[in-house]
Coordinates of C-alpha atoms (C1' of nucleotides) in Angstrom, one line a residue:
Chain A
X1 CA 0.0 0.0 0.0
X2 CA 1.3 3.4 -0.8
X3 CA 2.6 5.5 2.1
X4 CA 1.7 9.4 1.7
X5 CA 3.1 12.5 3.6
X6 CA 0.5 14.3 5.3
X7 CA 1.4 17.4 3.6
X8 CA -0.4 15.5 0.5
X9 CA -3.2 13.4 1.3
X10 CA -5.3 16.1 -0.3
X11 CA -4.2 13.9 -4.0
X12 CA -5.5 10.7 -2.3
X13 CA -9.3 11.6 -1.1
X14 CA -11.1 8.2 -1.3
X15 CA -8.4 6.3 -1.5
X16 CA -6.7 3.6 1.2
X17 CA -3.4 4.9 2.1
X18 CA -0.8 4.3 5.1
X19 CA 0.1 7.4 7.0
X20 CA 3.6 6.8 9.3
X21 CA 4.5 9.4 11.7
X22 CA 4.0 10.1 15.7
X23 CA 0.8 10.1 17.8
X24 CA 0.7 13.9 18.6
X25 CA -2.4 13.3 20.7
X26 CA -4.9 11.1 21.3
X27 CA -8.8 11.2 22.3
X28 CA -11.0 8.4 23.2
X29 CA -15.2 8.0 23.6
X30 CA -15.3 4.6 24.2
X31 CA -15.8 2.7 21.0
X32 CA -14.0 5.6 18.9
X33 CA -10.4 6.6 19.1
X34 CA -9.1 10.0 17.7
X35 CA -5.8 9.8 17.0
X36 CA -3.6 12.8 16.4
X37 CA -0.4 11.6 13.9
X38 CA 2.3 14.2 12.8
X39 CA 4.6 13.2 10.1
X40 CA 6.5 16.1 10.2
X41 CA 5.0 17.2 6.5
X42 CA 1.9 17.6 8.7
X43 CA -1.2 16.8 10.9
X44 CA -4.0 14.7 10.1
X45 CA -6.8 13.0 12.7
X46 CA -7.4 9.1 12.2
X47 CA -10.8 8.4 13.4
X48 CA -10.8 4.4 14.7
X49 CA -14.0 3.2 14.9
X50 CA -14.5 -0.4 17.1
X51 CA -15.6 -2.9 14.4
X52 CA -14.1 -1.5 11.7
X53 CA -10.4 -2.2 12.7
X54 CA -9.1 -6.0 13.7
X55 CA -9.7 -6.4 17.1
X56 CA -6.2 -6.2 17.8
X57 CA -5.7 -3.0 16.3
X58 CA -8.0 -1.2 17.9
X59 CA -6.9 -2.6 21.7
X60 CA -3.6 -1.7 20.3
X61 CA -5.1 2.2 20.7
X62 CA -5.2 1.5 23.9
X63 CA -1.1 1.2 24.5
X64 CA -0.5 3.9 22.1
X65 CA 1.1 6.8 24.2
X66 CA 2.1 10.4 23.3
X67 CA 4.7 10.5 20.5
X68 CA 4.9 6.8 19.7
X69 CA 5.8 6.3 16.7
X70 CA 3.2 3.7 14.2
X71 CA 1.5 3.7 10.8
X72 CA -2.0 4.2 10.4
X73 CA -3.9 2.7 7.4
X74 CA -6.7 4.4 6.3
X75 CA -9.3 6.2 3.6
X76 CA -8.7 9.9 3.3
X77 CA -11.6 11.7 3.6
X78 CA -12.5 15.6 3.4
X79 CA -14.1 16.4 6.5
X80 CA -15.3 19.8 7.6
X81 CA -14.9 19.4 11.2
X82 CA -10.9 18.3 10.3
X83 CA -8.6 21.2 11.3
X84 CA -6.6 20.5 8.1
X85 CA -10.0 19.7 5.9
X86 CA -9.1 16.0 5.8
X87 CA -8.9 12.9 8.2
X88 CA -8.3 9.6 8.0
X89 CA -10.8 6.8 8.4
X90 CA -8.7 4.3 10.2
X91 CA -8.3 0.6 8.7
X92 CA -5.6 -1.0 10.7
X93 CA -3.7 0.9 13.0
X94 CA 0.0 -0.8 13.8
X95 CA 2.1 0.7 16.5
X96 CA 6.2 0.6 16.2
X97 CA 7.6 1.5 19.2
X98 CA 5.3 2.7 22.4
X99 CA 7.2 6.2 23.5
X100 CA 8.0 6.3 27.4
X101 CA 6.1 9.0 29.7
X102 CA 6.8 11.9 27.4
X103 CA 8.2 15.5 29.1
X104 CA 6.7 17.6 26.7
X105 CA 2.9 17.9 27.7
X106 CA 0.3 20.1 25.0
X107 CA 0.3 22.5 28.3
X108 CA 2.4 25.2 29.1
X109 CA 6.3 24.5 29.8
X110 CA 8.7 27.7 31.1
X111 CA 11.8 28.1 29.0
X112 CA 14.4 26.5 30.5
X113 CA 12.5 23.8 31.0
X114 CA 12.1 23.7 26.9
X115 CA 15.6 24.7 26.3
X116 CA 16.7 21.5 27.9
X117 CA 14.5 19.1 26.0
X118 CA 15.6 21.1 22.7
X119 CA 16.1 17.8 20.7
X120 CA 11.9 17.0 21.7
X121 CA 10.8 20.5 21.6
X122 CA 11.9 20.6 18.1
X123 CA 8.9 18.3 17.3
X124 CA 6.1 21.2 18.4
X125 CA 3.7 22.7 15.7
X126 CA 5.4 25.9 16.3
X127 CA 9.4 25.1 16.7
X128 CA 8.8 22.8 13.6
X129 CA 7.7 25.4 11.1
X130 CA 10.6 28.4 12.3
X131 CA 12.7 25.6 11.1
X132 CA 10.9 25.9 7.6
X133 CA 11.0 29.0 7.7
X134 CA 14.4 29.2 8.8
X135 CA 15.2 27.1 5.6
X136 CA 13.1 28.3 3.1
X137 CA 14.9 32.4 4.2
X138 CA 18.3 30.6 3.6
X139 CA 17.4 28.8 0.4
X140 CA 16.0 32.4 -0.9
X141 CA 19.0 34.2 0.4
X142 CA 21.1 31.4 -1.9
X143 CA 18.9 31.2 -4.5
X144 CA 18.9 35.2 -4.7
X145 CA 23.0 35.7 -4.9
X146 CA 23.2 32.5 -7.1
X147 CA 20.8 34.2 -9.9
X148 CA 23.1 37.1 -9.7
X149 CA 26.2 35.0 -10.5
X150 CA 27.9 35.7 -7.0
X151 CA 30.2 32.4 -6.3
X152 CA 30.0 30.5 -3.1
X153 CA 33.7 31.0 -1.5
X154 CA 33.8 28.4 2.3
X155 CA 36.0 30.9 5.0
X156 CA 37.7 28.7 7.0
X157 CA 36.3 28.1 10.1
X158 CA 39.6 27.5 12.4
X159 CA 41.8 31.2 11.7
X160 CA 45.2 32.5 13.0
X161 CA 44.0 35.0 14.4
X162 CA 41.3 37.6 15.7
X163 CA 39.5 39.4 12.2
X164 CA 38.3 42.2 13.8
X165 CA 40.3 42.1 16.8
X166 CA 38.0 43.5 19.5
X167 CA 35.6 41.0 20.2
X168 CA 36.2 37.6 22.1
X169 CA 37.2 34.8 20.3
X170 CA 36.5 30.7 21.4
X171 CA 40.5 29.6 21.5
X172 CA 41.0 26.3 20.4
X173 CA 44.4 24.1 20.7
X174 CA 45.8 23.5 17.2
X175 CA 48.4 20.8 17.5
X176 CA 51.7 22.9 19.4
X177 CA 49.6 26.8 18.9
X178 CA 46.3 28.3 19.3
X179 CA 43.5 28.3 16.9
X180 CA 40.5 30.3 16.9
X181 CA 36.8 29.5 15.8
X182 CA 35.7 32.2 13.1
X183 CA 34.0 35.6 13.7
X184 CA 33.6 36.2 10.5
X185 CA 34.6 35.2 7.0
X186 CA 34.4 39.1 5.4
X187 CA 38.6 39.1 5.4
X188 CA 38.9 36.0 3.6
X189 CA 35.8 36.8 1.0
X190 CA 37.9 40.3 0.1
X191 CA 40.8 38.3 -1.6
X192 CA 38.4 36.0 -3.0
X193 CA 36.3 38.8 -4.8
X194 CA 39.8 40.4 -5.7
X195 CA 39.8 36.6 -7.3
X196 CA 36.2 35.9 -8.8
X197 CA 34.3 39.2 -8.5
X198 CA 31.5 38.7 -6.9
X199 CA 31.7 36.2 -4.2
X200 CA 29.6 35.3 -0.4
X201 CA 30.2 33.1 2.1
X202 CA 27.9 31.2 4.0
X203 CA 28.5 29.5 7.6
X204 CA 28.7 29.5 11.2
X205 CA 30.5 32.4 12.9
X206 CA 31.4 32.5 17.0
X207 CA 31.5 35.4 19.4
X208 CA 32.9 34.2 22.9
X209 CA 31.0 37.6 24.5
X210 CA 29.2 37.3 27.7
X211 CA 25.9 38.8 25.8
X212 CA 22.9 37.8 27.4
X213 CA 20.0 39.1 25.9
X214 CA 17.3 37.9 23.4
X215 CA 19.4 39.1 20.3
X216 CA 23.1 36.9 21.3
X217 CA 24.1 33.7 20.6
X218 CA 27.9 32.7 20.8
X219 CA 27.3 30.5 17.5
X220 CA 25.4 31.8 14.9
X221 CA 24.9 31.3 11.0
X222 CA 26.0 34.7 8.6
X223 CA 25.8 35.2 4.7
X224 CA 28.4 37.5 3.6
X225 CA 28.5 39.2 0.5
X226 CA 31.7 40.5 -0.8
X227 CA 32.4 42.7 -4.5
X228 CA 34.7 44.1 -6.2
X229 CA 34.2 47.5 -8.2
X230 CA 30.8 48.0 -5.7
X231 CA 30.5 51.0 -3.4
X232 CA 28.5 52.2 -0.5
X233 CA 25.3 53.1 -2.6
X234 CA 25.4 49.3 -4.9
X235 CA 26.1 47.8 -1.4
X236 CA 23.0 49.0 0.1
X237 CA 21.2 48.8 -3.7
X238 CA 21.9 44.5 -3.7
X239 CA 20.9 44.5 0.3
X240 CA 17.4 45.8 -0.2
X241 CA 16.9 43.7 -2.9
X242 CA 18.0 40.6 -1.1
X243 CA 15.9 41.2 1.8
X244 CA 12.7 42.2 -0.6
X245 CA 13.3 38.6 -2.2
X246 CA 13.6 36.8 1.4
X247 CA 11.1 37.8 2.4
X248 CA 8.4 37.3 -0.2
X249 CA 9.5 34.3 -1.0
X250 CA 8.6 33.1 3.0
X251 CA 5.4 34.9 1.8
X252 CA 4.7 32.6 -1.2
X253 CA 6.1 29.5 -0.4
X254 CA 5.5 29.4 3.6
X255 CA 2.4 31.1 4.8
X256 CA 1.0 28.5 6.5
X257 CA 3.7 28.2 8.7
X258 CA 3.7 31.9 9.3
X259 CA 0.2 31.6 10.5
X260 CA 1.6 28.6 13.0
X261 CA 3.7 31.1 14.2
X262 CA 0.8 33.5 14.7
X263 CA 3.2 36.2 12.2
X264 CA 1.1 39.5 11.2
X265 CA 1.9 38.8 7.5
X266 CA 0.4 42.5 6.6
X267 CA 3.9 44.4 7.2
X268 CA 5.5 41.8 5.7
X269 CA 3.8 42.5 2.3
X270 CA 4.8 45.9 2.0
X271 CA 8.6 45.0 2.1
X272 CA 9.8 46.3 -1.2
X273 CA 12.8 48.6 -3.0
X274 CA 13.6 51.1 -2.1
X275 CA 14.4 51.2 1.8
X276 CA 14.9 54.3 3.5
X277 CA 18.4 55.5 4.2
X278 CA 19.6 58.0 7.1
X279 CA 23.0 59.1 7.8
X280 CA 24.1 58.4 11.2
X281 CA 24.0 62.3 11.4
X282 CA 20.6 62.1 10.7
X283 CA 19.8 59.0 13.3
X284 CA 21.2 61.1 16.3
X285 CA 18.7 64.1 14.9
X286 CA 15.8 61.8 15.4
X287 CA 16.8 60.1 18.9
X288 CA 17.7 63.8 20.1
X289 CA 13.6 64.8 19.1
X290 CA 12.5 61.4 20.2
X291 CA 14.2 62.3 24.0
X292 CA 17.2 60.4 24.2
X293 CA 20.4 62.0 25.8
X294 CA 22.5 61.1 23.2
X295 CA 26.4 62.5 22.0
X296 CA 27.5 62.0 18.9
X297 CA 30.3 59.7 18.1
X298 CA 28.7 57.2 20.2
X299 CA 27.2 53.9 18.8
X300 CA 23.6 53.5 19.4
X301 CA 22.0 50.8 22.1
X302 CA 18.8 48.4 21.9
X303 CA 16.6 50.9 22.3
X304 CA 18.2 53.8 20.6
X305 CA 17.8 51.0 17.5
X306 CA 14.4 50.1 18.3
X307 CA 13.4 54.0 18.2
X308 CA 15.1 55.0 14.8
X309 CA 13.6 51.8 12.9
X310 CA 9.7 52.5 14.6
X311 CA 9.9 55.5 12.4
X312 CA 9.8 53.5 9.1
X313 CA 7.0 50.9 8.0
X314 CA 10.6 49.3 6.0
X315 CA 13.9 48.3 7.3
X316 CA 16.0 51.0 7.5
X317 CA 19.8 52.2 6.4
X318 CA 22.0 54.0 8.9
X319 CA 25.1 54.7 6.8
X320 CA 28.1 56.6 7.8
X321 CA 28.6 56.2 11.2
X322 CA 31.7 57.6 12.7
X323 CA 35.1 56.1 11.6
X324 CA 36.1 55.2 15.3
X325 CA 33.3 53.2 16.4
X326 CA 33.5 50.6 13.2
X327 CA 36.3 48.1 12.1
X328 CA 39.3 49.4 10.9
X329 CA 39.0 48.3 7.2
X330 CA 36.1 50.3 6.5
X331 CA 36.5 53.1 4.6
X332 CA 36.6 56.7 5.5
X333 CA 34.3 58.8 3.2
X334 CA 36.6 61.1 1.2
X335 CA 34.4 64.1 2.0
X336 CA 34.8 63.6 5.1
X337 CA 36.8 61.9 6.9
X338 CA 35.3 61.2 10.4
X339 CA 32.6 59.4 9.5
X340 CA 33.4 56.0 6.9
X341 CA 31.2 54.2 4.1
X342 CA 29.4 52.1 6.4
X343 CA 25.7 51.2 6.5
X344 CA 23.9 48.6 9.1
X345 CA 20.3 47.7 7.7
X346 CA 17.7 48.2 11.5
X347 CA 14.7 45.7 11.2
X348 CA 11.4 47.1 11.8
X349 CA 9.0 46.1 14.7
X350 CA 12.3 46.6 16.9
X351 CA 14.3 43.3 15.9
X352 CA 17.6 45.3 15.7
X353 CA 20.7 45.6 13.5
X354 CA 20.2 42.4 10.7
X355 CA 23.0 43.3 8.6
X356 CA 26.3 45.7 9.0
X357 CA 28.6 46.1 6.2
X358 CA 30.0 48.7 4.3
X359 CA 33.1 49.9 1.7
X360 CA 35.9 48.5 2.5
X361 CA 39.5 50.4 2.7
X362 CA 41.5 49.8 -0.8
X363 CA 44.4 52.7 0.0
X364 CA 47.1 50.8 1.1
X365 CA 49.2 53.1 3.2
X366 CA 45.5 53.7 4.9
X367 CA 45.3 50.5 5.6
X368 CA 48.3 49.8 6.8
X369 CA 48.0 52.8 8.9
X370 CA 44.8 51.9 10.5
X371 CA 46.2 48.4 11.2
X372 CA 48.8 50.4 13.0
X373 CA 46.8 52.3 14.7
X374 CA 44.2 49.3 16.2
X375 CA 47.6 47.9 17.4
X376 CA 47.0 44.7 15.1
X377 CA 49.3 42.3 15.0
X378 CA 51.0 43.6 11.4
X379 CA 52.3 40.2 10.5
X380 CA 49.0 38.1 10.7
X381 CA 47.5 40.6 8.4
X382 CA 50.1 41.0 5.7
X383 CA 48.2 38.8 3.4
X384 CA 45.4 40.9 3.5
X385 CA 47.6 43.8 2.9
X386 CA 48.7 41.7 -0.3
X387 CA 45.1 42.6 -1.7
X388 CA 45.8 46.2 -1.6
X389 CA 49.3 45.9 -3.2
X390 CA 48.0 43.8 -6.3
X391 CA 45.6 45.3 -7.8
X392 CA 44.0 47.1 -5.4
X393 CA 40.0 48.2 -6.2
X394 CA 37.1 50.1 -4.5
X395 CA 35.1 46.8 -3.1
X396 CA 32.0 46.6 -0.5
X397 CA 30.6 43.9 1.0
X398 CA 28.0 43.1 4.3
X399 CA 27.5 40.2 6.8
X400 CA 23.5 39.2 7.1
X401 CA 23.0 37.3 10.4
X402 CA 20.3 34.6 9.5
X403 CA 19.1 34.0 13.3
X404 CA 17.8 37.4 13.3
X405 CA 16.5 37.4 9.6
X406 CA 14.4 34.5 11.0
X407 CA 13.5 36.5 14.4
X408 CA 12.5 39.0 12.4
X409 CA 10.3 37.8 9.9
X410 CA 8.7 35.2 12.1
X411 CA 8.2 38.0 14.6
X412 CA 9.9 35.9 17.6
X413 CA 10.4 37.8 20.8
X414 CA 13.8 35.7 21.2
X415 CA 16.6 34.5 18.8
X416 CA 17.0 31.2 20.7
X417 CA 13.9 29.7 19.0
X418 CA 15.5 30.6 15.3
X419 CA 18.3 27.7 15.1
X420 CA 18.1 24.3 16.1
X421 CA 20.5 24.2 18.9
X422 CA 21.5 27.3 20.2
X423 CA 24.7 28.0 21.7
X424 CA 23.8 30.8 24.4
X425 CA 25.9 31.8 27.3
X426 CA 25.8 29.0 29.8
X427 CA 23.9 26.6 27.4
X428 CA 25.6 24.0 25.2
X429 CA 23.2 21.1 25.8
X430 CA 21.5 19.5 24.1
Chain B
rU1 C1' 30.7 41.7 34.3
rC2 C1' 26.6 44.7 36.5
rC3 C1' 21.2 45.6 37.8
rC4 C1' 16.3 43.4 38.7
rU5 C1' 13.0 39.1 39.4
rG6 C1' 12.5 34.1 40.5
rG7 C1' 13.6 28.6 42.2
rU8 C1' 7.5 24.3 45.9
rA9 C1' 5.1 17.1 42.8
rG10 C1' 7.4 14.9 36.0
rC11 C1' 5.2 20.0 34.0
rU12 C1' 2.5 24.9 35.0
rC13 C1' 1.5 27.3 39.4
rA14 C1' -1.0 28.2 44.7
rA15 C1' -0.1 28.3 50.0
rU16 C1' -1.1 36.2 56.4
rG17 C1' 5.6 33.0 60.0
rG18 C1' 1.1 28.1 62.0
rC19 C1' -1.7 20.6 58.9
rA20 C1' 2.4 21.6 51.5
rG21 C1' -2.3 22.1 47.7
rA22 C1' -4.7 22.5 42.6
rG23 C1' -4.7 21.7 37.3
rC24 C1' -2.2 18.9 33.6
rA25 C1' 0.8 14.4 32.9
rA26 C1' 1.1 9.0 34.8
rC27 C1' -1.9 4.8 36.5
rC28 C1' -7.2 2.4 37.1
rG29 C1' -12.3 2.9 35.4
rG30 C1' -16.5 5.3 32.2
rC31 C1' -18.3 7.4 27.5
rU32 C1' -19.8 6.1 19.5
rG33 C1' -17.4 12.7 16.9
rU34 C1' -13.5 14.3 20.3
rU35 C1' -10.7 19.3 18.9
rA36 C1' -5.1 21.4 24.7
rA37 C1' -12.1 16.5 24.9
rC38 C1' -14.9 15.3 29.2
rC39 C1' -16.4 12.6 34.0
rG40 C1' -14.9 9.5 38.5
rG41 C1' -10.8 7.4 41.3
rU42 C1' -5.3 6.3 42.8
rG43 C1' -0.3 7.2 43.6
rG44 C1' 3.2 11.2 43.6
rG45 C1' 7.3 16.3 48.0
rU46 C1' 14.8 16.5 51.4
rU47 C1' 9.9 23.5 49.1
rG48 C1' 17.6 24.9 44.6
rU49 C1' 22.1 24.2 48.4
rA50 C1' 24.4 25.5 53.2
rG51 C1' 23.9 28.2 57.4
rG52 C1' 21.1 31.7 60.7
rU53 C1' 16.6 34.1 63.4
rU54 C1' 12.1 31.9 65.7
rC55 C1' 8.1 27.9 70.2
rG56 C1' 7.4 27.2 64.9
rA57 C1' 10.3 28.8 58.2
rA58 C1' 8.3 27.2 51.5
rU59 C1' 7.5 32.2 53.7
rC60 C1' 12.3 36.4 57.3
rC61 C1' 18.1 37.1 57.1
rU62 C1' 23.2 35.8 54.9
rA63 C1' 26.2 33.3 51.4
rC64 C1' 26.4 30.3 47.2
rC65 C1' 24.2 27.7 42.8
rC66 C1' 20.8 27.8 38.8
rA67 C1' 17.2 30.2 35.6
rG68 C1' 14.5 34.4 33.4
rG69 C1' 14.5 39.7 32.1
rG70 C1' 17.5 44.0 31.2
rA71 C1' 22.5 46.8 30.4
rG72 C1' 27.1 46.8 27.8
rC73 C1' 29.0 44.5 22.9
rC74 C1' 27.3 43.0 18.4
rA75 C1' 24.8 40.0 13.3

RNA sequence: UCCCUGGUAGCUCAAUGGCAGAGCAACCGGCUGUUAACCGGUGGGUUGUAGGUUCGAAUCCUACCCAGGGAGCCA
């Protein structure tokens, strides 16, 4: 007999199928069991009637507990009262394996509680379609750079050394020295686009900081962009028009699990080219009206964030901040040298910074200089000095951070729930 | 690292300084259309840990541990 996902039983109506999955839930009047079965494609109710299964089977109900796994066989049938529209009128119903007491009850859990059965929790209505979600925003962000020739360049993951030297890095032993895990790949992506043109990366980066808010992870998942001949205004040109894709793409091809999620879709739809762009000049203007003590030259905080992007229905641009609070390859603008080409793209709804990037340096003796003057270790960064003294070209790139792409456009009040296992201070398990 | 809040049954939570309880889950029984089904019954506790105050502490005090929320930093 043929075995059908869920997700398409509507192509079998009338006709006797087996449906294999996990018993979700289960109800029981007697001489009629309801059981619940997920298949991970999907819900569907199989209505056992006593009589109309073997014997066996239908005492076999009985011993079924929650999330067992078994295979149901059974009619499909459009049913009004079905949540999905269809159900299953049961004809045999064979269990595989009876689950033990299971820890995740249909009531309400607290957080840490969940966080600890991760690996089950995954298996919930809700955590199960962020994960599509999740997948379908990163094979749109893919799909999006690959139409537009970019190449897929892997950064290594294990470096020499710190990339943008400030923050924290997770030190690793390799063999008689010290290794560290990745920040970012951006460094490694500028020779590559000096090599192919237009090139991203796509993979895990780490951040050893003590951050412990609903915006941090220590290990998270970036897409970085990197190309040559580009500049600050076709840096922020291709990042509107990635994030426009992205997200009605999750529109199209996901709206039912945006509706699991309980996402107000409506602000969604209206995320098109252009996007609003402010100078940093501009931001402080706006915080200074909105009440906020605020000096210029200083970086802005959660809130300050939260307040600039409320006052645009889109995601915002905040380019050229000041050239001492961003890394040292980004370049200054010519006109004026205190503030650099730099733009971060601000979510709305108050989900925060989702991409940074800007023009890089291509001056060498600037670079150099600056390298010098962020007391960086001159010798680990001589081959990216090498990119400047070989042909040397005005480049741009930016850094997207998927968990809070998937925040946002889920509309998830913590990034925790946007990867599978998240690595948050003081939590590595499961 | 700092600030705030919390930790009681497997889970979610109650309990004026005075007998530690409910709902759900589990187990037993009932019900032929249930939608987090419902109804009846049973079992289930070192109140985070260690001290202290008190006739008496889940409750008050001190320290520590753990968690949640926020700040800083960032994607």
């Amino acid at each position: 007999m043929q075995s059908v996902d869920i997700s398409h039983v509507a192509e079998h109506v009338g006709e006797e199928v087996k449906v294999r999955g996990w018993l979700y839930n289960k109800r029981s009047s007697g001489s009629v069991v309801f059981l619940i079965v997920r298949d991970g494609t999907g819900f569907i109710q199989a209505v056992v009637a006593k009589g109309e299964v073997p014997d066996e089977d239908f005492e076999a109900c009985d011993r079924l507990t929650q999330e067992s796994s078994l295979a149901v066989r059974g009619i499909i049938k459009a049913d009004k009262r079905a949540p999905g529209g269809y159900e299953l009128t049961a004809t045999g119903v064979l269990p595989l394996h009876i689950a033990e007491e299971y820890p995740i009850s249909l009531k309400k859990h607290g957080v840490d509680f969940l966080m600890d059965q991760r690996h089950l929790w995954l298996r919930t209505p809700r955590q199960a379609a962020i994960l599509r979600i999740r997948h379908e925003i990163i094979r749109s962000i893919r799909d999006f750079l690959d139409e537009q020739e970019f190449v897929l360049v892997d950064a290594p993951i294990l470096t020499p050394s710190a990339c943008e030297g400030t923050t924290t890095l997770f030190a690793t032993e390799y063999f008689d020295s010290t290794a560290y895990l990745s920040q970012s790949g951006q460094l490694y992506m500028e020779a590559a686009a000096m090599a192919l043109g237009k090139v991203y990366c796509f993979g895990p980066a780490f951040r050893a900081e003590k951050s412990k808010t609903r915006r941090h992870l220590t290990e998270f998942w970036m897409v970085e962009p990197e190309m040559a001949w580009v500049d600050l205004d076709g840096n922020m040109k291709l990042q509107e028009e990635l994030i426009s894709y992205v997200v009605q793409r999750v529109l199209e091809e996901r709206r039912n699990d945006l509706i699991t999620v309980e996402r107000d879709t409506g602000r969604l739809a209206n995320i098109k080219p252009p996007f609003p762009r402010i100078s940093y000049d501009e931001a402080v203007e706006i915080l200074i009206k909105n009440g906020v003590e605020f000096e210029w030259g200083n970086d802005f905080g959660g809130g300050d964030e939260t307040i600039l992007a409320e006052q645009f229905e889109l995601p915002v641009f905040v380019h050229r901040y000041p050239t001492d609070i961003k890394a040292f390859y980004m370049k200054p603008d010519p006109k004026r040298p205190e503030v650099c080409l730099s733009a971060d793209l601000l979510a709305p709804e108050g989900y925060g910074e989702i991409i940074g990037g800007g023009q890089r340096i291509d001056d060498p003796e600037l670079l150099s200089l600056r390298i010098r003057e962020h007391d960086l270790p001159e010798e680990a960064y001589a081959w990216y000095m090498d990119l400047r003294k070989f042909g040397s070209v005005p480049h741009s790139g930016f850094g997207l951070g998927i968990e809070r792409a998937v925040a946002w456009i889920c509309g998830l009040d913590h990034i925790r729930e946007t990867i599978p296992f998240p690595r948050l201070l003081n939590r590595i398990y499961p």
